[in-house]
Coordinates of C-alpha atoms in Angstrom, one line a residue:
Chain A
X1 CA 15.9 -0.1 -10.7
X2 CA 14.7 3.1 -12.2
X3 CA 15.2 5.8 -9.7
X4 CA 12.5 8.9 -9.6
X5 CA 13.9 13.0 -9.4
X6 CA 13.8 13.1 -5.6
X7 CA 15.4 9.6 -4.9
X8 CA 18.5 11.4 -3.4
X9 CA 16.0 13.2 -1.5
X10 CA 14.4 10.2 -0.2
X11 CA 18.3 8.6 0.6
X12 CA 19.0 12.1 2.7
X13 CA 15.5 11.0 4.5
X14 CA 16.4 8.0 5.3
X15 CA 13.5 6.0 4.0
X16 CA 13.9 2.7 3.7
X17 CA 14.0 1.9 -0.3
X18 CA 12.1 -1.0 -2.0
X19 CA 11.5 -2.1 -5.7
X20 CA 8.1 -1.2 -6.4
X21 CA 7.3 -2.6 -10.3
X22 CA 11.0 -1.9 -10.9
X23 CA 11.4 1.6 -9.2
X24 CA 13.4 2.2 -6.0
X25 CA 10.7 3.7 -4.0
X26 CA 10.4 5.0 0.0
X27 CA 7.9 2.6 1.5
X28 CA 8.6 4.5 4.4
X29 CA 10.3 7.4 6.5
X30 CA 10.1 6.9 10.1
X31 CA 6.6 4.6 10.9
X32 CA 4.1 3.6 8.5
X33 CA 1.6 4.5 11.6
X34 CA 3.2 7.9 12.0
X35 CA 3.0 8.6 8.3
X36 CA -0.2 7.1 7.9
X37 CA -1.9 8.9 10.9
X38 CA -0.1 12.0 9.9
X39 CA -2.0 12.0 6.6
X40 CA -4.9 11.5 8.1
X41 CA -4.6 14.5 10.6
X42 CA -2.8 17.1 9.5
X43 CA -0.7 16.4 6.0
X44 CA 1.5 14.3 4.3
X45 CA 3.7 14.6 1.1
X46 CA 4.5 11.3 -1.9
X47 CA 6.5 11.0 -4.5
X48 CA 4.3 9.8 -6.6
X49 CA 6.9 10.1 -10.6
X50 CA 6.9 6.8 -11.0
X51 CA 3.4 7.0 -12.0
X52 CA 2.6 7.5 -16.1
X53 CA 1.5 9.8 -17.9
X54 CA 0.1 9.7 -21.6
X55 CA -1.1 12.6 -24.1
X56 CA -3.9 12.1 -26.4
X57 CA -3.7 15.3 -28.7
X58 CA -6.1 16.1 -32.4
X59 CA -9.3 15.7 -34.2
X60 CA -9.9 12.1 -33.1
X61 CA -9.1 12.1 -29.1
X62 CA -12.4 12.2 -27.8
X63 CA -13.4 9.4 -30.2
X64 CA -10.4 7.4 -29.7
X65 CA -10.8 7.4 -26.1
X66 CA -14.4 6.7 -26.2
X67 CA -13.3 3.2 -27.7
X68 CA -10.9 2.5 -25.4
X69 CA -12.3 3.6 -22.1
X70 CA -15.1 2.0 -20.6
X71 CA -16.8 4.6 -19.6
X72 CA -18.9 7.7 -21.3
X73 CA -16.8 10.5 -20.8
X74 CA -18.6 12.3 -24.1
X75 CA -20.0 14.9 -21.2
X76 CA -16.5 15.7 -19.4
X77 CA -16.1 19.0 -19.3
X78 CA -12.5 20.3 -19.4
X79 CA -11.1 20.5 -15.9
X80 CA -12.5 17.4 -15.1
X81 CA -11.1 14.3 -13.8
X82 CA -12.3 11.3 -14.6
X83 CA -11.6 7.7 -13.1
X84 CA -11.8 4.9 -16.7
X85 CA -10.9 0.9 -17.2
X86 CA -9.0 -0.2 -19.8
X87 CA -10.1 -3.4 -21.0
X88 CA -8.1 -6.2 -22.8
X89 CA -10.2 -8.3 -25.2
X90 CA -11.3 -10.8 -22.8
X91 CA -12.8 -8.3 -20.1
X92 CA -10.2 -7.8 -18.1
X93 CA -8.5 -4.7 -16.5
X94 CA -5.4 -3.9 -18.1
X95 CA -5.7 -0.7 -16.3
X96 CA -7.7 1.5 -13.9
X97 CA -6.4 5.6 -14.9
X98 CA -7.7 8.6 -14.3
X99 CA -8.4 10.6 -17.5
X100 CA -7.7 14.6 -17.7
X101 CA -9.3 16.7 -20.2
X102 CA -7.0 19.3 -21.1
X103 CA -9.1 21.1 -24.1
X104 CA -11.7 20.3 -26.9
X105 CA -8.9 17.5 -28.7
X106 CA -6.3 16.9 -25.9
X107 CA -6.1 14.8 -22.5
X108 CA -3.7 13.2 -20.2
X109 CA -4.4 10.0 -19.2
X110 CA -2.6 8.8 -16.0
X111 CA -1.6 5.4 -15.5
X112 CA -0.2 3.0 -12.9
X113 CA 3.3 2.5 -13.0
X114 CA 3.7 -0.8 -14.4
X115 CA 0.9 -0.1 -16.8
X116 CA 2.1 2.9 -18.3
X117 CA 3.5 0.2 -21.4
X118 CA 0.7 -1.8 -22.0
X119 CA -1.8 0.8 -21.8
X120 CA 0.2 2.7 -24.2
X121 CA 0.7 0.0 -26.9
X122 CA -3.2 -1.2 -26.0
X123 CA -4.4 2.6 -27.2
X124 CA -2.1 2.9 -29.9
X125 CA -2.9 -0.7 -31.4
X126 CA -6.7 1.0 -31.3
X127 CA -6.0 4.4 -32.9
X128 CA -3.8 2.5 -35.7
X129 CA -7.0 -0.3 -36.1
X130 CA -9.3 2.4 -36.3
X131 CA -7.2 4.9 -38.3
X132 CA -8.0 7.5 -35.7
X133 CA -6.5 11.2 -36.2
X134 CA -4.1 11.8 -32.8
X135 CA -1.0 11.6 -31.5
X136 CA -0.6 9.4 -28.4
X137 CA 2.9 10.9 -26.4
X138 CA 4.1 9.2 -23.8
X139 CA 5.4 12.0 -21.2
X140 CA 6.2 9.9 -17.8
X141 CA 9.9 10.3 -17.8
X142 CA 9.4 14.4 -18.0
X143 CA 6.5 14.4 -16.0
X144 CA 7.2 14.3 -12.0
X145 CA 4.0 13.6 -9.6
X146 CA 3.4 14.7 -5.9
X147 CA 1.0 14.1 -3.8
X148 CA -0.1 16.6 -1.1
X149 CA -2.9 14.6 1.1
X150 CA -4.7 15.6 4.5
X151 CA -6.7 18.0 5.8
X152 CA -4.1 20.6 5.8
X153 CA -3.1 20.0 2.5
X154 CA -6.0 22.8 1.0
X155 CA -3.8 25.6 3.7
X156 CA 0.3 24.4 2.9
X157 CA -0.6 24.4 -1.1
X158 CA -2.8 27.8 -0.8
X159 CA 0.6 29.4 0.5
X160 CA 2.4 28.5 -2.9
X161 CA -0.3 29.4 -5.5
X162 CA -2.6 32.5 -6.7
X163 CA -4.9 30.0 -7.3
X164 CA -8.4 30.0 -5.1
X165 CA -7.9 26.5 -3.9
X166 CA -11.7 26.4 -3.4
X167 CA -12.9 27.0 -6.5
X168 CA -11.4 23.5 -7.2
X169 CA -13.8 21.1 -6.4
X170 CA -13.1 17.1 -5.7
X171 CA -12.0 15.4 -9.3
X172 CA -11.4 18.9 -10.8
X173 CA -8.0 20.7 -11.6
X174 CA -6.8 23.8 -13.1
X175 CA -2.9 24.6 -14.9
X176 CA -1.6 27.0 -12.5
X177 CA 2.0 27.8 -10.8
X178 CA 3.3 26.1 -7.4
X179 CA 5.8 28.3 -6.2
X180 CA 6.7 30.1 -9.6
X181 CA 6.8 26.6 -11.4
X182 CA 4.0 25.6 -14.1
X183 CA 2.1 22.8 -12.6
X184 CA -1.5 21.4 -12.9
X185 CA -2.9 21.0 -9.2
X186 CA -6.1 18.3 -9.2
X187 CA -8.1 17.9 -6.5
X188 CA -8.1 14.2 -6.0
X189 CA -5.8 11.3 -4.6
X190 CA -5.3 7.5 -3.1
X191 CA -5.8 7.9 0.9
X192 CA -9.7 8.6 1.6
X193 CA -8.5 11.7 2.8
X194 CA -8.9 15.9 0.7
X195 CA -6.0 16.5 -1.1
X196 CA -4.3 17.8 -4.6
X197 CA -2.3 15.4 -6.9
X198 CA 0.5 18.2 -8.2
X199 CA 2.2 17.7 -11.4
X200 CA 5.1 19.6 -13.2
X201 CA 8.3 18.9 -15.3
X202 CA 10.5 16.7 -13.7
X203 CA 13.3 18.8 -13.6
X204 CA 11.2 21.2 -11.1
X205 CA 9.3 18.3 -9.3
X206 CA 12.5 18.7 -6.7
X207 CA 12.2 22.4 -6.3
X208 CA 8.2 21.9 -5.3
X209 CA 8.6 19.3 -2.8
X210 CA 11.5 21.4 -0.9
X211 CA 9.0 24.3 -1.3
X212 CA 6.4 22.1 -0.1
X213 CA 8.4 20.6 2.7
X214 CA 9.5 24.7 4.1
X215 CA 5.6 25.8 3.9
X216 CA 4.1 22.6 5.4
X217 CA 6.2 22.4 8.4
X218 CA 4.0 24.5 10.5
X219 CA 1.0 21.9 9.8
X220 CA 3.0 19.0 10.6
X221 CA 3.8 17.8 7.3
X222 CA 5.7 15.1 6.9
X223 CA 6.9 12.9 3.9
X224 CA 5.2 9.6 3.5
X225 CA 5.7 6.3 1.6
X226 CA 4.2 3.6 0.3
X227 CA 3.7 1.8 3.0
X228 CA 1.1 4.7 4.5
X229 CA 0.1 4.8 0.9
X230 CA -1.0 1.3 1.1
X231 CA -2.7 1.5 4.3
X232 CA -4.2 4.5 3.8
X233 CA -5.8 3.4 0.1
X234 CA -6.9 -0.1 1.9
X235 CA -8.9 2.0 4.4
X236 CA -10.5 4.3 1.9
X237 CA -11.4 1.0 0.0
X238 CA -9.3 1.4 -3.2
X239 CA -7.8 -1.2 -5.2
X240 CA -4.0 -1.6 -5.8
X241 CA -3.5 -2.2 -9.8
X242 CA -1.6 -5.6 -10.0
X243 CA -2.5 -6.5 -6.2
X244 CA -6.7 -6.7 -6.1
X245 CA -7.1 -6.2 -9.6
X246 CA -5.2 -8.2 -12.7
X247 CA -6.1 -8.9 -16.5
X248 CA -7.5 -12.0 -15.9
X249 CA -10.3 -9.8 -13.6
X250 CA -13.6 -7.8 -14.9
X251 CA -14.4 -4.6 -13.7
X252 CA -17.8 -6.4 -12.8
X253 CA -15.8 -8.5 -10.4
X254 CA -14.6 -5.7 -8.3
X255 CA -16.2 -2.2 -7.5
X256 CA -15.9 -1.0 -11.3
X257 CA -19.3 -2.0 -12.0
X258 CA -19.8 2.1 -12.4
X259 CA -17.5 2.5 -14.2
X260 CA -18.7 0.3 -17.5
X261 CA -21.3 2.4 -19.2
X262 CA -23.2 -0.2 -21.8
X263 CA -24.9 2.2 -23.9
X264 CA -21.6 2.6 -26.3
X265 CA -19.1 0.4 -27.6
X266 CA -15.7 0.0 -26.0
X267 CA -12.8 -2.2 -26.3
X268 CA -13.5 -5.7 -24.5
X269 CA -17.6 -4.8 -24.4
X270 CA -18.3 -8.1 -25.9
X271 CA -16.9 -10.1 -23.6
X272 CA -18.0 -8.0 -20.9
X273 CA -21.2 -8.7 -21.6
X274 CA -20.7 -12.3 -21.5
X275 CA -19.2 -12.5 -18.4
X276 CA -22.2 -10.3 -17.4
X277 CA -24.8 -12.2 -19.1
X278 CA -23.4 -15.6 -17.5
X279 CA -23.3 -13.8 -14.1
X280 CA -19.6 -13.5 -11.9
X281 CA -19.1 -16.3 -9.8
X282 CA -16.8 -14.5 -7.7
X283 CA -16.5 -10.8 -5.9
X284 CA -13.6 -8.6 -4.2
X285 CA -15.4 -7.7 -1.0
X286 CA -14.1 -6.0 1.8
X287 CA -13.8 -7.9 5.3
X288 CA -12.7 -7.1 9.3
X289 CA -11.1 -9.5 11.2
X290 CA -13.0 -10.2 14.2
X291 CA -10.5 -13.0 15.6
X292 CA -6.8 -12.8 16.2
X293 CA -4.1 -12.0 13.9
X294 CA -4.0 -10.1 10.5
X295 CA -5.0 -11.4 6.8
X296 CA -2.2 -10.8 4.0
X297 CA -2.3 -11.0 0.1
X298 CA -2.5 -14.9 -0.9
X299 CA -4.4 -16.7 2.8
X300 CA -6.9 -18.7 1.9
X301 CA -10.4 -17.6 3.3
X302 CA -12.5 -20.5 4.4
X303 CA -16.1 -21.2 5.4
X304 CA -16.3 -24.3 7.4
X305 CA -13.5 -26.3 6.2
X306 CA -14.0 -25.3 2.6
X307 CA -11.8 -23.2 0.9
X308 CA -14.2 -20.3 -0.7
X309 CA -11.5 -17.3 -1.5
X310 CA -8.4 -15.7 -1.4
X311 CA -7.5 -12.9 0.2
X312 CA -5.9 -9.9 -2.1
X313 CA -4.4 -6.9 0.0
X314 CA -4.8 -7.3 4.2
X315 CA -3.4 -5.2 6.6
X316 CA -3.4 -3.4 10.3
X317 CA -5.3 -0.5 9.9
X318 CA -3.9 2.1 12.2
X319 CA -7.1 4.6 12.0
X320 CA -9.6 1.7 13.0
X321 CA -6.9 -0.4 15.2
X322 CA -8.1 -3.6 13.5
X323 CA -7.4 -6.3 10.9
X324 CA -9.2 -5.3 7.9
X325 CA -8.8 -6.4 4.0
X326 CA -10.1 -7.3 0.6
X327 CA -10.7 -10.6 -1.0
X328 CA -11.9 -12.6 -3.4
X329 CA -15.0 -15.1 -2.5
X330 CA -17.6 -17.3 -4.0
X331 CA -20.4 -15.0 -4.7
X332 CA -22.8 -16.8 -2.6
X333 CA -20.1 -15.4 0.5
X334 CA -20.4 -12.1 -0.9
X335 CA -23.3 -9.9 0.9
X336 CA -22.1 -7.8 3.7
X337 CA -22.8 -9.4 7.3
X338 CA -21.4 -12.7 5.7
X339 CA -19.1 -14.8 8.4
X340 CA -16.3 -16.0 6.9
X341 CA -12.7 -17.6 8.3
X342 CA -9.4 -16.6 7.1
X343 CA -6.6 -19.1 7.2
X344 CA -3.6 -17.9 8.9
X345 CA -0.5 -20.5 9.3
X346 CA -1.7 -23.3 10.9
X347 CA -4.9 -22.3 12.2
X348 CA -8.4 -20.1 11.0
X349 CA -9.5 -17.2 12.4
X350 CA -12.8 -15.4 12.1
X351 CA -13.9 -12.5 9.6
X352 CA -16.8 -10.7 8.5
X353 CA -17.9 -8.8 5.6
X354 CA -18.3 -5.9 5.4
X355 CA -19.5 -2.8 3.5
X356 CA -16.7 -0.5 1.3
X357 CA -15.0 1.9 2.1
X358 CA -13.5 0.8 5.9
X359 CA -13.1 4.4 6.8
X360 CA -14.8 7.2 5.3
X361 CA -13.6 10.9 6.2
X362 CA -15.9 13.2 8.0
X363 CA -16.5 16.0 5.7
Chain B
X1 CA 15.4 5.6 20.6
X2 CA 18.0 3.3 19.9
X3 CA 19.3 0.9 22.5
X4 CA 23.0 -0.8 22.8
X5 CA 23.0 -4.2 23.2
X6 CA 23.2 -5.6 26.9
X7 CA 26.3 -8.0 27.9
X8 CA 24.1 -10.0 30.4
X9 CA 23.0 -12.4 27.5
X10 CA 23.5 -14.1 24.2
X11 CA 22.7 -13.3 20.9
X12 CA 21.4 -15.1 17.6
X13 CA 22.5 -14.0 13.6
X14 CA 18.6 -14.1 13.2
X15 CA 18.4 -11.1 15.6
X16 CA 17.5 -12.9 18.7
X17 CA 18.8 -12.3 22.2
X18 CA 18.5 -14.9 25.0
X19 CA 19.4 -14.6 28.5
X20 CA 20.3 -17.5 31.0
X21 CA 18.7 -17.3 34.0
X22 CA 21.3 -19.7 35.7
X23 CA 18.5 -21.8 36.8
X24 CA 18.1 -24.3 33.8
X25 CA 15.7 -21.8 32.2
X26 CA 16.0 -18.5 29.9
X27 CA 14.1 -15.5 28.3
X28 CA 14.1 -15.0 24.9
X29 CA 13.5 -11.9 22.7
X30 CA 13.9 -10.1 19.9
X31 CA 17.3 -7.5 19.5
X32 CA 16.3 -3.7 19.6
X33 CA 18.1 -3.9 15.8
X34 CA 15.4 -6.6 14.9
X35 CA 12.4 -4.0 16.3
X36 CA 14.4 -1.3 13.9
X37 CA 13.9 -3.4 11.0
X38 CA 11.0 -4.1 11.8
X39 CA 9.2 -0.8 12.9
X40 CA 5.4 -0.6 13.8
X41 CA 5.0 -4.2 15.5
X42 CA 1.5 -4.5 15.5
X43 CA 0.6 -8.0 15.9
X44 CA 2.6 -11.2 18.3
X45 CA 1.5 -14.8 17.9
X46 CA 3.4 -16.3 21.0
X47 CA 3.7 -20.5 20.9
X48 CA 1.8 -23.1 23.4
X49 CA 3.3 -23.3 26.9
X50 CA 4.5 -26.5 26.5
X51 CA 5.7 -26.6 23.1
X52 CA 9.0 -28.3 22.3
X53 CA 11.7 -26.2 20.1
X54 CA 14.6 -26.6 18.8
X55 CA 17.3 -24.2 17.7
X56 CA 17.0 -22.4 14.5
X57 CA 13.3 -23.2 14.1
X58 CA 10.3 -20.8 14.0
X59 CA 8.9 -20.5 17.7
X60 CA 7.0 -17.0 17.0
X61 CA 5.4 -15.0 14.6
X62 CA 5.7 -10.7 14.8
X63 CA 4.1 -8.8 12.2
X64 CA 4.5 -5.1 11.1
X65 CA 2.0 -3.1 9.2
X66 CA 3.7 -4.5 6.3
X67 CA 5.7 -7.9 7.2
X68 CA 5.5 -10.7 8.5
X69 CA 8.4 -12.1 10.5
X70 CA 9.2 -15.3 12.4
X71 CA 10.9 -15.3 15.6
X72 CA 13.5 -18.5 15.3
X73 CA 14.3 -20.4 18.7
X74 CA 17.8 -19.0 19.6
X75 CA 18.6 -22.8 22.0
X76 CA 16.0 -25.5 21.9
X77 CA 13.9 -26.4 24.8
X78 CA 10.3 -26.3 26.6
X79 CA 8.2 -22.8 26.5
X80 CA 7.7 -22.7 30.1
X81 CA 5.8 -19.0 30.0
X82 CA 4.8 -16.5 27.6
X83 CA 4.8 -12.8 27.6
X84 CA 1.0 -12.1 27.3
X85 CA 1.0 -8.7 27.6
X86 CA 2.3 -8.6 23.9
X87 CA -1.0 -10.1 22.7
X88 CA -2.6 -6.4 23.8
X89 CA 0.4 -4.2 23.6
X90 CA 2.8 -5.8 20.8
X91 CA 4.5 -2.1 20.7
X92 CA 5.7 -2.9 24.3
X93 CA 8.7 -4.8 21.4
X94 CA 9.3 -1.6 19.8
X95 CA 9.6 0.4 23.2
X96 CA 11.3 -1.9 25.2
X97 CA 12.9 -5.3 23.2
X98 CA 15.3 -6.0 26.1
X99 CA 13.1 -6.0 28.6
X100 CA 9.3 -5.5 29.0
X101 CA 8.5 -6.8 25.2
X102 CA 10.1 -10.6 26.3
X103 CA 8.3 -13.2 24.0
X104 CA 8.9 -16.4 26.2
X105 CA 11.1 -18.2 28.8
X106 CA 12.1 -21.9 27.6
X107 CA 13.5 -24.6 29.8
X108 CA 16.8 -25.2 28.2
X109 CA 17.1 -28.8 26.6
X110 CA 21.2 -28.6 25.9
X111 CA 22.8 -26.0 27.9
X112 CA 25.9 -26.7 25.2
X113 CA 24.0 -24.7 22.5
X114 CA 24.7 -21.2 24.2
X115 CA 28.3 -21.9 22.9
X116 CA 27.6 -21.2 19.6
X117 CA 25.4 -17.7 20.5
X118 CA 27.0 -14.5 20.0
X119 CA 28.3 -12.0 22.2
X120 CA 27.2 -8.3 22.7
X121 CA 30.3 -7.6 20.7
X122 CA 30.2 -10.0 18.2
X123 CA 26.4 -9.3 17.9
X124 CA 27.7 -5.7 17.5
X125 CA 29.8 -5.7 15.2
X126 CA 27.6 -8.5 13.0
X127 CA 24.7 -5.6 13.0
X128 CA 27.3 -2.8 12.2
X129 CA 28.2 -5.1 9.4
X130 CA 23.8 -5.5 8.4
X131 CA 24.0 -1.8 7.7
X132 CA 26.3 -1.2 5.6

């Protein structure tokens, strides 16, 4: 398994260490409740290196990624954050990343971790098709992620950096220091909650998150893992890349419609267009168990006796103290309100749909 | 947090304790190791009164935030009671799996099958072995 900087750090902590795509991860510290209810009150820390990180850089960047991305991002303004799909031919998601523009001819696209490879051949293939004038660089292996996430995350961060925190607004960043160390701090993250997504050279990724660990204490900062992650990104209503969403799924078919912007040409349009055109037959909604018991990826979810979806990601959610998760119905199951069954071992127990996100944060 | 295991009962390699109540009956649980593993129990699906079991087979379900787990029957027999509570307060497992977080009590069907259970020091020793 590949291991990330602070793995060691992770060992001294304790965590219990899975495989995540291939990466010895923490999925947890102490209690995915504590963590998870942590980030949700005060703040929480994640190593979050295992993600990727890609460079598009010259003449030709903008254009390039206008192909490849499904939506418009002619008007992003540098600074911004943007959230994109990656399409293969046929429509589906290779990959939901979040696109950075760094100047005029350069951004950073980041990537899931198991995408990070296709998405990287996928854009290159592209470039090389179109003759397009950039350099694609891969820089995940010198790149090291953290995430800072809760409301005290704005106050621990502010101690480290000259930077006015304020002045960065939700989906923005700025390339600043973090106590001394070059790092690009973006306002943004996977929990529903405020928050910064921290990058900076791997080698120094260590150095931030002791720094991090020293300033936070007084909040109540904690580390978290992925098992809070999960939870936490279930609530907010995200999707997990390889979980709700595969390549054989349209962004159309989830809650990417927004993010497909039909008046330009991308990779996979076409058949996009088909597929919209044809209309979906199915559609990842969200639902709460109002029975007993709790939904997981793979049960079957039932209306009557008919089998009429699968569930995707399910879970105890810790902040509303119920069953909650998303799946994949018929369409005709697919309006909020709908009662549907989930099938759990040998018997069915009653759901309901229900409207995205599960737990919004009060602002 | 962490509880040593008691020497009035018997123990499973699945993590289960049961205790003989002299009577023909027992109570049956999960180990405070098990709850360890386990973390965060936040769901209990307990088995009919009534049910038949036999040893080795799934006779509950516990769930984390993140697993699901079945609870093996440590000696065959009848579930003669169940511990309700746990279907409102599953954490009563984590705070207490030797005593208030009891899943069920079974009338035992072959007293002879506690023979092959493990002691609180064989249990011991068996965990001390899990962690390294």
């Amino acid at each position: 398994m590949k291991k990330t900087p602070l793995y060691e750090k992770h060992v001294d902590l304790k965590a219990k260490i899975i495989d995540f795509g291939g990466w010895a991860m923490p999925v947890q510290y102490t209690s995915v409740i504590d963590e998870h209810n942590t980030t949700r009150a005060q703040a929480t820390l994640f190593d979050i290196c295992h993600m990727g990180e890609i460079e598009v850089k010259g003449p030709d960047a903008l254009n390039l990624l206008q192909v490849v991305l499904t939506r418009d991002i002619s008007g992003q303004k540098i600074g911004q954050v943007k959230l994109s799909a990656l399409l293969n031919d046929k429509g589906g998601i290779i990959d939901d990343l979040t696109v950075y523009k760094m100047a005029e001819d350069f951004y950073m696209l980041v990537t899931n971790a198991t995408t990070r490879e296709p998405d990287f051949q996928r854009i290159s293939s592209i470039r090389d098709n179109k003759n397009f004038d950039c350099k694609l660089s891969d820089i995940s292996d010198k790149t090291g992620k953290l995430d800072l996430q809760g409301p005290c995350a704005e106050a621990i961060l502010q101690s480290l950096t000259d930077t006015d925190l304020k002045s960065i607004h939700f989906y923005s960043f700025v390339e600043s220091k973090v106590a001394g160390i070059p790092a690009l701090i973006s306002r943004s993250g996977y929990t529903g909650e405020d928050g910064f997504e921290i990058y900076a050279a791997a080698g120094k990724i260590g150095f931030i998150w002791d720094k991090l660990t020293a300033a936070g204490a007084a909040n109540g900062l904690k580390p978290a893992g992925l098992g809070a992650r999960d939870t936490l990104r279930l609530e907010a209503g995200m999707m997990l890349n390889g979980q709700d969403i595969t390549e054989d799924i349209s962004p159309l078919e989830v809650t990417y419609s927004w993010l497909v912007d039909w008046n330009k040409d991308f990779a996979g349009k076409a058949a996009l267009a088909t597929i919209r055109d044809y209309g979906i037959q199915k559609k990842l909604v969200g639902f709460v168990m109002t029975g007993r018991g709790i939904a997981r990826h793979g049960y079957k979810v039932m209306s009557d006796s008919r089998e009429i979806g699968l569930v995707t990601s399910g879970t105890f959610s810790p902040t509303l103290n119920k069953a909650i998760g998303l799946a994949f119905v018929d369409i005709d199951f697919a309006a909020p309100d709908t009662k549907v069954s989930i099938a759990i071992r040998d018997a069915v127990s009653p759901a309901i749909v229900v409207k995205l996100p599960f737990y919004k944060r009060q602002k | 947090m962490s509880q040593s295991n008691p020497t009035d009962r018997l123990y499973s390699k699945d993590h289960e304790w049961v205790k003989d109540n002299g009577d023909g009956t027992a109570v049956v649980g999960i180990t405070d190791y098990a709850q360890e593993m386990l973390t965060d129990i936040v769901f209990v699906e307990l088995p009919p009164v009534g049910k038949k079991v036999a040893q080795g087979e799934p006779m509950a379900v516990v769930e984390s935030v993140k697993s699901v787990s079945d609870v093996y029957a440590p000696v065959s027999g009848e579930i003669i009671d169940v511990n309700k509570t746990l279907e409102e307060t599953p954490e009563l497992i984590n705070q207490d799996a030797f005593g208030e977080g009891w899943i069920a009590k079974l009338r035992l069907e072959n007293v002879a099958e506690l023979k092959a259970l493990l002691s609180a020091a064989d249990y011991g020793a068996l965990i001390k072995e899990e962690k390294h």
